[in-house]
mmCIF file of C-alpha atoms in Angstrom:
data_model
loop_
_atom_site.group_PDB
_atom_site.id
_atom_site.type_symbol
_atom_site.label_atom_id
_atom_site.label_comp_id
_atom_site.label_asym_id
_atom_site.label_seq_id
_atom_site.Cartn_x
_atom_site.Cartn_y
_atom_site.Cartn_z
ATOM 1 C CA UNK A 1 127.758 94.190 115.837
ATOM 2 C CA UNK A 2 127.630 90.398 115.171
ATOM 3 C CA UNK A 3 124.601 88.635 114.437
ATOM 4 C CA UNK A 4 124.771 86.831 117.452
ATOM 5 C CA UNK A 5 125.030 89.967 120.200
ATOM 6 C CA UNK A 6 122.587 91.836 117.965
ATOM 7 C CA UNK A 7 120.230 88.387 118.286
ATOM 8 C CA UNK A 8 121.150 88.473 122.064
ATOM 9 C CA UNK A 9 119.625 92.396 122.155
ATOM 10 C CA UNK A 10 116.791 91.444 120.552
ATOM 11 C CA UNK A 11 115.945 88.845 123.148
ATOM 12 C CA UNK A 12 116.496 91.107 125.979
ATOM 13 C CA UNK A 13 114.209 93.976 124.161
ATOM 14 C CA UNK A 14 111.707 91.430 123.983
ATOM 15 C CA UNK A 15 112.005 90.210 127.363
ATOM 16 C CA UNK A 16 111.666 93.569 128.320
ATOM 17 C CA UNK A 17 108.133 93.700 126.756
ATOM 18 C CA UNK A 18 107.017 90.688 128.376
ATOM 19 C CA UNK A 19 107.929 91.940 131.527
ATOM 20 C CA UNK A 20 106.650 95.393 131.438
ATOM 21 C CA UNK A 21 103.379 94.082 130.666
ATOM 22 C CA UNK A 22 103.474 91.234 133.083
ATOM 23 C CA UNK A 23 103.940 94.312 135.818
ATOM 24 C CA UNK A 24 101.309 96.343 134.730
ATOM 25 C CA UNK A 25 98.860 93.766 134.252
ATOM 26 C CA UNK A 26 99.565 92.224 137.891
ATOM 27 C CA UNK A 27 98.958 95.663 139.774
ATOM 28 C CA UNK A 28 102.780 95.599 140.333
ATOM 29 C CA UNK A 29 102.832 99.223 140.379
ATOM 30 C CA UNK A 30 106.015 100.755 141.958
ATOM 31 C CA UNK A 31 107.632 97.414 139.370
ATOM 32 C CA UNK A 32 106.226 98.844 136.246
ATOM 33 C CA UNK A 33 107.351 102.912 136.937
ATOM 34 C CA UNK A 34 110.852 101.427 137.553
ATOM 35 C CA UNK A 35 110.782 100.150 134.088
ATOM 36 C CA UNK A 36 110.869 103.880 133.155
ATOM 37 C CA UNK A 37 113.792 106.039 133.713
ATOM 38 C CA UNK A 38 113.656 108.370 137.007
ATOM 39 C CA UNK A 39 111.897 110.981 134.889
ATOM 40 C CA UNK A 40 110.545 108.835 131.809
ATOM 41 C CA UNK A 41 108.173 109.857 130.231
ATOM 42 C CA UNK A 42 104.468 108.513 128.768
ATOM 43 C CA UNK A 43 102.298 110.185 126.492
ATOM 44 C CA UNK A 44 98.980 108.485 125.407
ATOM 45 C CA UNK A 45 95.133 109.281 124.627
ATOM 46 C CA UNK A 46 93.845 107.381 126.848
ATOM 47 C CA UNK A 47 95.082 110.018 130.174
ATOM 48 C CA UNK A 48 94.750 113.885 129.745
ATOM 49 C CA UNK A 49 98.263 114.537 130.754
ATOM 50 C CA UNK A 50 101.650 112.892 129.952
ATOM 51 C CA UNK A 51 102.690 111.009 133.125
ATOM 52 C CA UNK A 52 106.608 112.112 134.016
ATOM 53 C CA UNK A 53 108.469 110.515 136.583
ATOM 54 C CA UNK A 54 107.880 107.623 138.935
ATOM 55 C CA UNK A 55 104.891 109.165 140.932
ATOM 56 C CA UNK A 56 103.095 110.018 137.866
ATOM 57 C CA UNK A 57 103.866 106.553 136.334
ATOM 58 C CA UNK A 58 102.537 104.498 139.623
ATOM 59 C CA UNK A 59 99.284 106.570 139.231
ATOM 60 C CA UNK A 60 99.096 105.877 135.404
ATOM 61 C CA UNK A 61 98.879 101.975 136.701
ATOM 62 C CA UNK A 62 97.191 102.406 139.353
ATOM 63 C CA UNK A 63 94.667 103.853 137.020
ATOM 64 C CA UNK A 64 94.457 101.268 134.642
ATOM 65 C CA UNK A 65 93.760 98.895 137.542
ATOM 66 C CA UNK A 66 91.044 101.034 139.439
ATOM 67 C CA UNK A 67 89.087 101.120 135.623
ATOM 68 C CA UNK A 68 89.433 97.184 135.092
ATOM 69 C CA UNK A 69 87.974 96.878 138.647
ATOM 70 C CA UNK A 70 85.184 99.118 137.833
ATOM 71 C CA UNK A 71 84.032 97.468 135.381
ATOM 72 C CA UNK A 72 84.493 94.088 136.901
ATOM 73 C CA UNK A 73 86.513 92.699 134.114
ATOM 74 C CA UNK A 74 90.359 91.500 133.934
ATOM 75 C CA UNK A 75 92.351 93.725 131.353
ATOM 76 C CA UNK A 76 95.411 92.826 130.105
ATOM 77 C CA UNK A 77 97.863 94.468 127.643
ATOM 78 C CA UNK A 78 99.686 92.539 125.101
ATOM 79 C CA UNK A 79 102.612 93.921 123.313
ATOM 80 C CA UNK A 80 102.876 92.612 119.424
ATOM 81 C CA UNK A 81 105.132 93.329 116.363
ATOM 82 C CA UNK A 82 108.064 95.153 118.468
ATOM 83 C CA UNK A 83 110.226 96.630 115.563
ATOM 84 C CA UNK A 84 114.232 97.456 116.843
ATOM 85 C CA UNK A 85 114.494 100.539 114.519
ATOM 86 C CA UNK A 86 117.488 101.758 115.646
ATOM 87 C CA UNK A 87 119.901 100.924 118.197
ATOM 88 C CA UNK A 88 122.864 103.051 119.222
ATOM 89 C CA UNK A 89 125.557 103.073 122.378
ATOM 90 C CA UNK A 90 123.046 101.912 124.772
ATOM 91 C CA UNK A 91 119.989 103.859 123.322
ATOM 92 C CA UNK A 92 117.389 102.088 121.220
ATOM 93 C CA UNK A 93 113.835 103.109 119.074
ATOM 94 C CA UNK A 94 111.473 100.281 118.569
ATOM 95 C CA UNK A 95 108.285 100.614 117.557
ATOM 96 C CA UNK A 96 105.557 98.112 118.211
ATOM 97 C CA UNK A 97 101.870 97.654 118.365
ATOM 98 C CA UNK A 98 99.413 97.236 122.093
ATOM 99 C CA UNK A 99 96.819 95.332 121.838
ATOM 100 C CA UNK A 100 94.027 96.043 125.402
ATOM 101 C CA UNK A 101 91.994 93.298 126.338
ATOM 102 C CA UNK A 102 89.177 93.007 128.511
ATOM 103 C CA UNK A 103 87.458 89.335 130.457
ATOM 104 C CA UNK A 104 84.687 89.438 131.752
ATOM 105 C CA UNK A 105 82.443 86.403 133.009
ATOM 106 C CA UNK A 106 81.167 85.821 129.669
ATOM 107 C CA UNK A 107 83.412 86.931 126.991
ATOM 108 C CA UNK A 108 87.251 88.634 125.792
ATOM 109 C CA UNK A 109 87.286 91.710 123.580
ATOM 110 C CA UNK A 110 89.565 93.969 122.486
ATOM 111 C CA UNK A 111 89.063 97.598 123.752
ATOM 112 C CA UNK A 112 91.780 99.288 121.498
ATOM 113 C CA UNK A 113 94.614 98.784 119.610
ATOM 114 C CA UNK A 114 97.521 101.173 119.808
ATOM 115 C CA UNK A 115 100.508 102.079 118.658
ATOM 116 C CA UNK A 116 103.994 102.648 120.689
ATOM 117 C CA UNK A 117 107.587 104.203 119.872
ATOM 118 C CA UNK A 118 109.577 104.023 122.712
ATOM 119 C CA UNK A 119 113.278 105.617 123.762
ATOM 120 C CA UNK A 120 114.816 102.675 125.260
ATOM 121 C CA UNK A 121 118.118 103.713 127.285
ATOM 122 C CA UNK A 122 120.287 100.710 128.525
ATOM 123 C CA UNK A 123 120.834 101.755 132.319
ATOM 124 C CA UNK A 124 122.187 99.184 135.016
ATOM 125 C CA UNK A 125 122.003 96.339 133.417
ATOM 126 C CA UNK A 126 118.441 96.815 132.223
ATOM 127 C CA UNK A 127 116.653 98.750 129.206
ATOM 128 C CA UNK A 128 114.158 101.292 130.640
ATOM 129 C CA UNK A 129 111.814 103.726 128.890
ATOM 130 C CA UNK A 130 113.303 107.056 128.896
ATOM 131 C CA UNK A 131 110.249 108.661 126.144
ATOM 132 C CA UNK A 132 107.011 106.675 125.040
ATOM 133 C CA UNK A 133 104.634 108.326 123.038
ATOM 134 C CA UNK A 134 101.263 105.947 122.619
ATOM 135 C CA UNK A 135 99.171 106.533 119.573
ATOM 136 C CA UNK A 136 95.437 105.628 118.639
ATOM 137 C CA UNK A 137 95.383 103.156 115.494
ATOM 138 C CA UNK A 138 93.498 104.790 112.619
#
């Protein structure tokens, strides 16, 4: 792969970041599960059982949204150091670190830091999430 397409991947990996948390963060529910493949799936922590396929991926937002609401403040998540480990025929392993913040009237903290590996498959023109195990940061 030239320098150039693999530059070009890059981009559109990164891009894909922005945009996934862009959906989330919005309440763009339905958006952000469709960033997932059909029966993608999300491990994390934070929710006592892995979300797997769209349904369980809308309520995994529509979660985060009905806790930032509770407590009155705006949360947003913001994707940092996204490492392309491996790339391969339309499949792709990146690793990369979440940061959660939450604004309220008065202030912006962090509430945790995480860290991601995703299985990226390239599907219609767009990378999707096929696997994404979240992990607490020691």
């Amino acid at each position: 792969m030239s320098s150039q397409s693999s530059d070009l991947q890059a981009s559109d990996i990164y891009q894909f970041y922005a945009r996934q948390t862009h959906l989330i963060d919005s309440g763009r529910h339905a958006d952000w599960a469709s960033t997932f493949l059909d029966e993608g799936e999300f491990h994390s922590p934070t929710y006592p059982e892995p979300a797997i396929g769209k349904d369980a991926l809308v309520g995994i937002s529509q979660a985060f949204a009905e806790t930032a609401l509770a407590a009155n403040e705006v949360r947003r998540h913001i994707m940092t150091n996204i490492w392309i480990r491996q790339t391969n025929a339309g499949l792709c392993k990146v690793e990369c670190v979440l940061l959660v913040t939450a604004t309220s009237s008065d202030c912006t903290r962090v509430l945790r830091t995480m860290n991601i590996t995703d299985d990226l498959a390239y599907q219609s023109g767009f990378w999707k999430v096929n696997y994404r195990v979240v992990r607490a940061t020691p």
